[in-house]
Short mmCIF file of C-alpha atoms in Angstrom, two decimals:
data_model
loop_
_atom_site.label_atom_id
_atom_site.label_comp_id
_atom_site.label_asym_id
_atom_site.label_seq_id
_atom_site.Cartn_x
_atom_site.Cartn_y
_atom_site.Cartn_z
CA MET A 1 11.90 31.31 -21.27
CA ALA A 2 14.22 29.41 -19.05
CA ALA A 3 15.17 25.90 -20.24
CA PRO A 4 13.59 23.06 -18.07
CA GLN A 5 15.92 21.86 -15.47
CA SER A 6 17.27 18.04 -15.92
CA SER A 7 16.02 15.43 -13.55
CA GLU A 8 19.58 14.80 -12.49
CA SER A 9 20.43 18.63 -11.55
CA ALA A 10 17.13 18.99 -9.83
CA ARG A 11 17.45 15.87 -7.48
CA ASP A 12 20.98 17.39 -6.69
CA GLY A 13 19.33 20.64 -5.95
CA ILE A 14 16.99 19.19 -3.30
CA ASP A 15 19.45 16.97 -1.66
CA GLY A 16 19.73 17.99 1.98
CA GLN A 17 16.86 20.42 1.74
CA SER A 18 14.07 20.20 4.51
CA ALA A 19 10.49 19.11 2.97
CA ASP A 20 9.12 22.62 2.58
CA GLU A 21 12.25 23.92 0.82
CA ALA A 22 12.47 20.68 -1.40
CA ALA A 23 8.75 21.41 -2.18
CA ARG A 24 9.12 24.91 -3.43
CA THR A 25 12.16 23.75 -5.42
CA LEU A 26 9.89 20.81 -7.05
CA GLY A 27 7.03 23.22 -7.03
CA ARG A 28 8.72 25.16 -10.31
CA LEU A 29 9.05 21.99 -12.40
CA PRO A 30 6.47 20.26 -14.52
CA PRO A 31 4.28 17.84 -13.15
CA GLU A 32 5.61 14.86 -14.89
CA GLN A 33 9.21 15.86 -13.56
CA ILE A 34 7.59 16.27 -10.13
CA LYS A 35 6.36 12.69 -10.27
CA THR A 36 9.51 11.19 -11.50
CA LEU A 37 11.47 12.85 -8.75
CA LEU A 38 9.23 11.99 -6.12
CA GLY A 39 9.42 8.40 -7.20
CA GLN A 40 13.09 8.41 -6.79
CA MET A 41 13.13 9.55 -3.44
CA PRO A 42 12.63 7.36 -0.17
CA HIS A 43 9.01 6.65 0.52
CA ASP A 44 8.45 8.71 3.80
CA GLU A 45 10.45 11.76 2.52
CA ALA A 46 8.59 11.88 -0.75
CA LEU A 47 5.30 11.91 0.97
CA ALA A 48 6.54 14.70 3.39
CA VAL A 49 7.36 16.57 0.30
CA ALA A 50 4.24 16.01 -1.84
CA ALA A 51 2.14 17.21 1.27
CA GLN A 52 3.72 20.76 1.05
CA LEU A 53 4.10 21.10 -2.81
CA PRO A 54 2.50 24.42 -3.58
CA GLY A 55 -0.39 24.85 -6.05
CA ALA A 56 -2.46 27.67 -7.31
CA ALA A 57 -6.28 27.46 -6.94
CA ASN A 58 -6.34 27.64 -11.12
CA ALA A 59 -3.70 25.07 -11.74
CA GLN A 60 -5.96 21.86 -10.47
CA SER A 61 -4.21 19.86 -13.39
CA LYS A 62 -1.02 20.28 -11.31
CA ASP A 63 -2.41 19.56 -7.97
CA ASP A 64 -3.91 16.33 -9.50
CA ALA A 65 -0.32 15.25 -10.83
CA THR A 66 1.14 15.97 -7.54
CA GLU A 67 -1.46 13.82 -5.73
CA ALA A 68 -0.88 10.98 -8.10
CA ALA A 69 2.84 11.20 -7.70
CA ALA A 70 2.41 10.68 -4.06
CA SER A 71 0.17 7.94 -4.50
CA ASP A 72 2.17 6.06 -7.20
CA ILE A 73 5.28 5.96 -4.90
CA ASP A 74 5.84 2.11 -4.70
CA ALA A 75 7.19 0.99 -1.45
CA ALA A 76 9.52 -1.71 -2.68
CA ILE A 77 12.62 -3.44 -0.98
CA ASP A 78 14.92 -1.79 -3.10
CA GLU A 79 14.63 1.48 -1.43
CA LEU A 80 16.12 -0.02 1.72
CA LEU A 81 18.89 -1.67 -0.20
CA GLN A 82 22.42 -0.98 1.37
CA PRO A 83 25.72 -2.29 0.14
CA ALA A 84 26.66 -5.78 1.68
CA PRO A 85 29.65 -4.95 3.89
CA ALA A 86 31.05 -8.55 3.56
CA VAL A 87 31.15 -10.46 0.40
CA LEU A 88 33.76 -13.16 -0.47
CA ASP A 89 34.12 -15.90 -2.91
CA SER A 90 33.08 -19.45 -2.15
CA THR A 91 37.02 -20.55 -2.74
CA LYS A 92 38.09 -18.17 0.15
CA THR A 93 39.28 -20.07 3.22
CA ALA A 94 37.89 -19.41 6.87
CA ALA A 95 41.44 -18.00 7.82
CA GLU A 96 41.15 -15.55 4.71
CA ALA A 97 37.72 -14.60 6.04
CA VAL A 98 39.07 -13.65 9.39
CA ALA A 99 41.80 -11.75 7.80
CA PHE A 100 39.18 -9.98 5.72
CA LEU A 101 37.11 -8.89 9.06
CA VAL A 102 40.27 -7.91 10.80
CA GLN A 103 41.34 -5.11 7.83
CA SER A 104 37.53 -4.26 7.41
CA GLU A 105 36.69 -0.61 8.30
CA ALA A 106 33.08 -1.62 8.65
CA VAL A 107 33.44 -4.58 10.89
CA ALA A 108 30.73 -3.37 13.40
CA GLU A 109 28.36 -3.48 10.44
CA ILE A 110 29.03 -7.16 9.49
CA THR A 111 26.55 -9.72 10.84
CA TYR A 112 26.99 -12.26 8.08
CA ILE A 113 29.52 -12.99 5.32
CA PHE A 114 27.73 -13.48 1.89
CA VAL A 115 29.43 -16.06 0.02
CA VAL A 116 29.26 -15.62 -4.01
CA ASP A 117 30.19 -17.74 -6.93
CA GLY A 118 31.13 -15.18 -9.23
CA GLU A 119 28.32 -12.66 -8.47
CA LYS A 120 25.68 -15.25 -7.57
CA LEU A 121 24.64 -15.78 -4.00
CA VAL A 122 25.53 -19.31 -2.86
CA GLY A 123 25.47 -19.25 0.86
CA VAL A 124 25.97 -17.39 4.07
CA VAL A 125 28.42 -17.60 7.04
CA GLY A 126 27.72 -16.56 10.55
CA MET A 127 30.59 -15.35 12.67
CA ARG A 128 30.22 -18.28 14.94
CA ASP A 129 31.01 -20.58 11.92
CA ILE A 130 33.80 -18.58 11.26
CA VAL A 131 35.43 -18.90 14.76
CA LEU A 132 34.72 -22.70 14.72
CA ALA A 133 35.92 -23.52 11.51
CA LYS A 134 39.43 -24.75 10.97
CA PRO A 135 41.48 -22.18 9.35
CA GLY A 136 42.18 -24.08 6.07
CA GLN A 137 38.44 -24.78 5.50
CA PRO A 138 36.93 -23.00 2.31
CA LEU A 139 33.71 -21.08 3.12
CA ALA A 140 31.72 -23.44 0.69
CA ASP A 141 32.29 -26.00 3.57
CA ILE A 142 31.14 -24.20 6.34
CA MET A 143 28.32 -21.72 4.78
CA VAL A 144 24.80 -22.20 4.96
CA ARG A 145 23.53 -23.18 1.46
CA GLU A 146 20.66 -21.68 -0.55
CA PRO A 147 19.85 -18.97 1.96
CA PHE A 148 16.64 -16.82 2.18
CA ALA A 149 17.06 -13.81 0.19
CA PHE A 150 14.61 -11.14 -0.87
CA LYS A 151 14.17 -10.68 -4.78
CA SER A 152 14.55 -7.03 -6.14
CA GLY A 153 11.47 -5.48 -6.45
CA THR A 154 9.60 -7.38 -3.59
CA GLY A 155 7.09 -5.02 -1.95
CA VAL A 156 8.00 -3.82 1.77
CA ASP A 157 4.53 -5.39 3.01
CA ALA A 158 5.40 -8.77 1.37
CA ALA A 159 8.78 -8.60 2.81
CA VAL A 160 7.67 -7.65 6.42
CA ARG A 161 5.38 -10.91 6.33
CA ALA A 162 8.42 -13.19 5.53
CA ALA A 163 10.40 -11.49 8.01
CA LEU A 164 8.01 -12.19 10.73
CA ALA A 165 8.75 -16.03 10.25
CA ARG A 166 12.49 -15.66 10.20
CA HIS A 167 13.74 -12.86 12.55
CA TYR A 168 16.98 -12.53 10.83
CA PRO A 169 19.07 -9.33 11.33
CA VAL A 170 20.01 -8.97 7.83
CA TYR A 171 18.60 -10.15 4.64
CA PRO A 172 20.24 -10.47 1.30
CA VAL A 173 18.75 -8.95 -1.76
CA VAL A 174 19.29 -10.71 -5.26
CA ASP A 175 18.06 -10.07 -8.89
CA ASP A 176 16.20 -12.69 -10.93
CA ALA A 177 19.38 -14.47 -11.83
CA GLY A 178 20.48 -14.72 -8.16
CA ARG A 179 23.16 -12.04 -8.37
CA LEU A 180 23.67 -10.47 -4.91
CA LEU A 181 22.68 -6.58 -5.09
CA GLY A 182 23.10 -5.78 -1.40
CA CYS A 183 21.33 -6.42 1.94
CA VAL A 184 18.21 -4.88 4.02
CA ARG A 185 18.52 -4.97 7.78
CA GLY A 186 15.57 -6.22 9.73
CA TRP A 187 14.90 -3.12 11.88
CA GLN A 188 14.47 -1.28 8.72
CA LEU A 189 11.66 -3.44 7.51
CA PHE A 190 9.85 -3.22 11.06
CA GLN A 191 10.26 0.69 10.94
CA ARG A 192 8.15 0.58 8.02
CA VAL A 193 5.41 -1.15 9.88
CA VAL A 194 5.27 1.31 12.37
CA VAL A 195 4.77 4.03 9.76
CA GLU A 196 1.78 1.75 8.37
CA VAL A 197 0.33 1.47 11.72
CA THR A 198 0.26 5.12 12.30
CA GLY A 199 -1.13 5.80 9.19
CA GLN A 200 -3.61 3.15 9.69
CA ALA A 201 -4.96 4.82 13.01
CA GLY A 202 -5.53 8.06 11.12
CA ALA A 203 -7.23 6.36 8.11
CA GLN A 204 -9.74 4.77 10.63
CA VAL A 205 -11.12 8.22 11.17
CA GLY A 206 -10.67 9.73 7.67
CA VAL A 207 -7.25 11.21 8.20
CA SER A 208 -5.22 10.53 4.93
CA ARG A 209 -1.97 8.55 5.05
CA GLU A 210 -0.37 11.55 3.17
CA GLU A 211 -0.93 14.00 5.76
CA GLN A 212 1.89 15.04 7.87
CA VAL A 213 2.35 17.25 10.95
CA THR A 214 3.59 19.86 8.78
CA THR A 215 0.83 19.89 6.09
CA PRO A 216 -0.57 23.23 5.33
CA ILE A 217 -4.21 23.90 6.96
CA LEU A 218 -5.94 24.11 3.47
CA GLY A 219 -4.46 21.08 2.56
CA ALA A 220 -5.48 19.15 5.86
CA PHE A 221 -8.90 20.67 5.31
CA ARG A 222 -9.14 19.04 1.79
CA MET A 223 -7.92 15.69 3.24
CA ARG A 224 -10.20 15.61 6.29
CA HIS A 225 -13.68 17.30 5.51
CA PRO A 226 -15.03 15.10 2.79
CA TRP A 227 -15.11 12.10 5.57
CA LEU A 228 -16.70 14.46 8.13
CA GLN A 229 -19.55 15.09 5.64
CA VAL A 230 -19.84 11.28 5.38
CA ASN A 231 -19.97 10.99 8.99
CA LEU A 232 -22.55 13.55 9.14
CA LEU A 233 -24.60 11.65 6.39
CA THR A 234 -24.34 8.26 8.31
CA ALA A 235 -25.29 10.12 11.80
CA PHE A 236 -28.44 11.36 10.17
CA ALA A 237 -29.25 7.51 9.38
CA ALA A 238 -28.83 6.72 13.16
CA ALA A 239 -30.93 9.95 14.19
CA PHE A 240 -33.63 8.71 11.69
CA VAL A 241 -33.73 5.27 13.18
CA VAL A 242 -34.11 6.76 16.77
CA SER A 243 -37.00 8.98 15.34
CA MET A 244 -38.96 6.13 14.34
CA PHE A 245 -39.43 5.32 18.04
CA GLU A 246 -40.18 8.42 19.21
CA ASP A 247 -43.53 7.51 20.97
CA THR A 248 -41.80 4.68 22.63
CA ILE A 249 -39.03 7.14 24.18
CA THR A 250 -41.85 9.53 25.22
CA GLN A 251 -43.74 6.72 27.05
CA ILE A 252 -40.75 5.04 28.47
CA VAL A 253 -38.29 8.01 29.42
CA ALA A 254 -35.56 5.62 31.09
CA LEU A 255 -34.76 4.33 27.67
CA ALA A 256 -33.16 7.49 26.71
CA ALA A 257 -30.73 7.51 29.38
CA PHE A 258 -29.30 3.93 28.15
CA LEU A 259 -29.20 4.94 24.60
CA PRO A 260 -25.59 6.27 24.80
CA VAL A 261 -24.53 3.24 26.98
CA LEU A 262 -25.75 0.72 24.51
CA ALA A 263 -24.06 2.81 21.45
CA GLY A 264 -20.78 2.84 23.32
CA GLN A 265 -20.67 -0.74 24.36
CA SER A 266 -21.31 -1.91 20.85
CA GLY A 267 -19.16 0.43 19.42
CA ASN A 268 -16.23 -0.42 21.44
CA THR A 269 -16.71 -4.17 20.52
CA GLY A 270 -16.89 -3.49 17.10
CA CYS A 271 -13.61 -1.34 17.37
CA GLN A 272 -11.92 -4.38 18.93
CA ALA A 273 -12.83 -6.76 15.86
CA LEU A 274 -12.21 -3.94 13.43
CA ALA A 275 -8.44 -3.68 15.03
CA ILE A 276 -7.77 -7.34 14.80
CA THR A 277 -8.93 -7.70 11.11
CA LEU A 278 -6.89 -4.61 10.16
CA ARG A 279 -3.76 -5.99 11.93
CA GLY A 280 -4.59 -9.28 9.96
CA LEU A 281 -4.88 -7.66 6.75
CA THR A 282 -1.79 -5.56 7.21
CA LEU A 283 0.39 -8.49 8.37
CA GLY A 284 -1.11 -11.08 5.88
CA GLN A 285 -2.52 -13.32 8.39
CA LEU A 286 -5.80 -13.44 6.70
CA ASP A 287 -4.07 -14.96 3.78
CA GLU A 288 -4.01 -18.10 5.46
CA TYR A 289 -6.48 -17.83 8.30
CA PRO A 290 -9.96 -18.41 7.06
CA VAL A 291 -12.39 -15.39 7.04
CA ARG A 292 -15.14 -17.55 8.27
CA LYS A 293 -13.21 -18.67 11.29
CA LEU A 294 -12.42 -15.26 12.24
CA LEU A 295 -15.97 -14.30 11.92
CA ARG A 296 -17.12 -17.05 13.98
CA LYS A 297 -14.53 -16.06 16.71
CA GLU A 298 -15.75 -12.59 16.77
CA ILE A 299 -19.40 -13.72 16.99
CA LEU A 300 -18.95 -15.80 20.05
CA LEU A 301 -16.88 -12.89 21.58
CA GLY A 302 -19.10 -10.34 20.87
CA ALA A 303 -21.97 -12.55 22.25
CA LEU A 304 -20.02 -13.26 25.53
CA ASN A 305 -19.00 -9.79 26.11
CA GLY A 306 -22.59 -8.78 25.55
CA VAL A 307 -23.78 -11.23 28.15
CA VAL A 308 -21.52 -10.23 30.71
CA VAL A 309 -21.84 -6.27 29.85
CA GLY A 310 -25.81 -6.94 29.44
CA VAL A 311 -26.31 -8.43 32.78
CA VAL A 312 -24.41 -5.45 34.43
CA ALA A 313 -26.25 -2.84 32.31
CA GLY A 314 -29.82 -4.61 32.91
CA LEU A 315 -29.14 -4.66 36.63
CA ALA A 316 -28.50 -0.73 36.26
CA MET A 317 -31.69 -0.32 34.10
CA TRP A 318 -33.70 -2.16 36.62
CA LEU A 319 -32.60 -0.05 39.59
CA TYR A 320 -32.73 3.03 37.60
CA ALA A 321 -36.32 2.31 36.41
CA SER A 322 -37.36 1.30 39.82
CA TYR A 323 -36.13 4.43 41.23
CA SER A 324 -37.89 6.51 38.48
CA GLY A 325 -41.18 4.64 39.22
CA GLU A 326 -41.28 2.79 35.65
CA PRO A 327 -44.09 -0.11 36.09
CA ASN A 328 -41.91 -2.49 34.26
CA ALA A 329 -38.40 -2.20 35.60
CA PHE A 330 -37.68 -5.90 35.26
CA MET A 331 -38.71 -6.09 31.79
CA LEU A 332 -36.82 -3.08 30.90
CA GLY A 333 -33.64 -4.58 32.49
CA LEU A 334 -34.18 -7.68 30.34
CA VAL A 335 -34.66 -5.65 27.39
CA ILE A 336 -31.31 -4.03 27.81
CA LEU A 337 -29.56 -7.38 28.31
CA VAL A 338 -31.04 -9.02 25.17
CA ALA A 339 -30.24 -5.76 23.00
CA MET A 340 -26.82 -5.56 24.40
CA VAL A 341 -25.88 -9.27 23.37
CA GLY A 342 -27.56 -8.61 20.13
CA ALA A 343 -25.75 -5.29 19.66
CA CYS A 344 -22.42 -6.56 20.71
CA THR A 345 -22.54 -9.69 18.45
CA GLY A 346 -23.58 -7.54 15.47
CA SER A 347 -20.83 -5.18 16.02
CA GLY A 348 -18.42 -8.00 15.94
CA ILE A 349 -19.52 -8.95 12.68
CA PHE A 350 -19.34 -5.38 11.32
CA GLY A 351 -15.94 -5.21 12.65
CA VAL A 352 -14.89 -7.95 10.22
CA ILE A 353 -17.04 -7.25 7.25
CA VAL A 354 -16.37 -3.60 7.14
CA PRO A 355 -12.63 -3.62 6.23
CA LEU A 356 -12.83 -6.87 4.22
CA THR A 357 -15.93 -5.17 1.98
CA LEU A 358 -13.74 -1.87 1.62
CA LYS A 359 -10.75 -3.97 0.47
CA ARG A 360 -13.06 -5.84 -1.99
CA PHE A 361 -14.10 -2.83 -3.79
CA GLY A 362 -10.57 -1.73 -3.95
CA ALA A 363 -10.61 0.63 -1.24
CA ASP A 364 -8.05 1.31 1.54
CA PRO A 365 -9.53 -1.18 4.18
CA ALA A 366 -8.72 1.18 6.75
CA MET A 367 -9.91 4.41 5.64
CA ALA A 368 -12.99 5.58 7.57
CA SER A 369 -13.88 1.87 8.53
CA SER A 370 -14.77 3.48 11.96
CA ILE A 371 -17.35 5.90 10.59
CA PHE A 372 -19.27 3.20 8.97
CA LEU A 373 -18.71 0.74 11.95
CA THR A 374 -20.01 3.02 14.15
CA THR A 375 -23.04 4.03 12.02
CA PHE A 376 -23.92 0.27 11.66
CA THR A 377 -23.51 -0.59 15.53
CA ASP A 378 -25.63 2.64 16.49
CA ILE A 379 -28.30 1.48 14.22
CA LEU A 380 -28.37 -2.08 15.20
CA GLY A 381 -27.92 -1.30 19.10
CA MET A 382 -30.39 1.55 19.49
CA GLY A 383 -32.94 0.13 16.94
CA LEU A 384 -32.81 -3.27 18.74
CA MET A 385 -33.55 -1.95 22.13
CA LEU A 386 -36.21 0.50 21.15
CA PHE A 387 -38.01 -2.10 18.66
CA LEU A 388 -37.87 -4.80 21.83
CA ALA A 389 -39.19 -2.30 24.13
CA SER A 390 -42.10 -1.28 21.63
CA ALA A 391 -43.04 -5.03 21.06
CA ILE A 392 -42.80 -5.97 24.54
CA LEU A 393 -43.80 -3.39 26.99
CA LEU A 394 -46.27 -1.28 24.50
#
């Protein structure tokens, strides 16, 4: 039996390979070594490779280890770390800094000069400050002292939230002792936000964040299908509510035409509230913005939208019912108006509560939120309309 390949040689072997080639290389290694190597790779690259790792049907333990490896990849600021292109001691003068810039081969990459005392970061100097300084001035006199810096190990999510309030082009990264380790460029942080947002859009309808365009059919099927079964069960729940009012629909046929109208409008209102809530969770805005304030806002927005949309829908019902010969056309229009207001208000509440509840129970707040939201809004909207019609008109 061949001796196991070392992690160093395996890592060298997959450098420069495509995702499927790297997956085939890693597929010949033990699960623990796969996990270690995935953890050493950039986050996006590791996910792409993990999605294509081969695994036989009888190798369930290996598949589990691969999935765990993909989920254990920690997106920390250190993954984006680059060597700082300009680091000078605090005793250097402005003239010496200019000479350094002139001689630097990477001058186009220099945004700030990071000033250190020994190895400890003590300040930063911008290009404008260098130009305006007197040649003999030491950098210690013109630098910005105690600059903002990321600590090694800071999560990318937390780093993005901090960057939102600063908008610096480059951020230094230091260790616990304040020693300069390198720098991270702002565009790299926000590139991660794009990846997060695109994953979030798929997660809302049960598409795993690990699934890529190149994911094999069977792998994609395993990731997607369970949520379709959940969606089927929730659809049965909505159908059961409608079936409870079968006699009402039989006697007032016009109601059937407006069931999808009510469900669509309340569902859209809920999705709007859901999108804002997920955005707040992703950007950390709900850490400072009270949930009750967001809830109150979405309730008022839902009610306002419900009134405006309900008036139009109520008029449409009145005209449709009158044309169809229904004896209570005006009351049917009123039922639609009240049901629309209630459904849109409730959907605003669900759009906030669903993702927050998933997060509280330790689940991904974006994963399949829209499936549960659609169920709740359908049950509330259609159930309220049919209940009001039964209570008022029958």
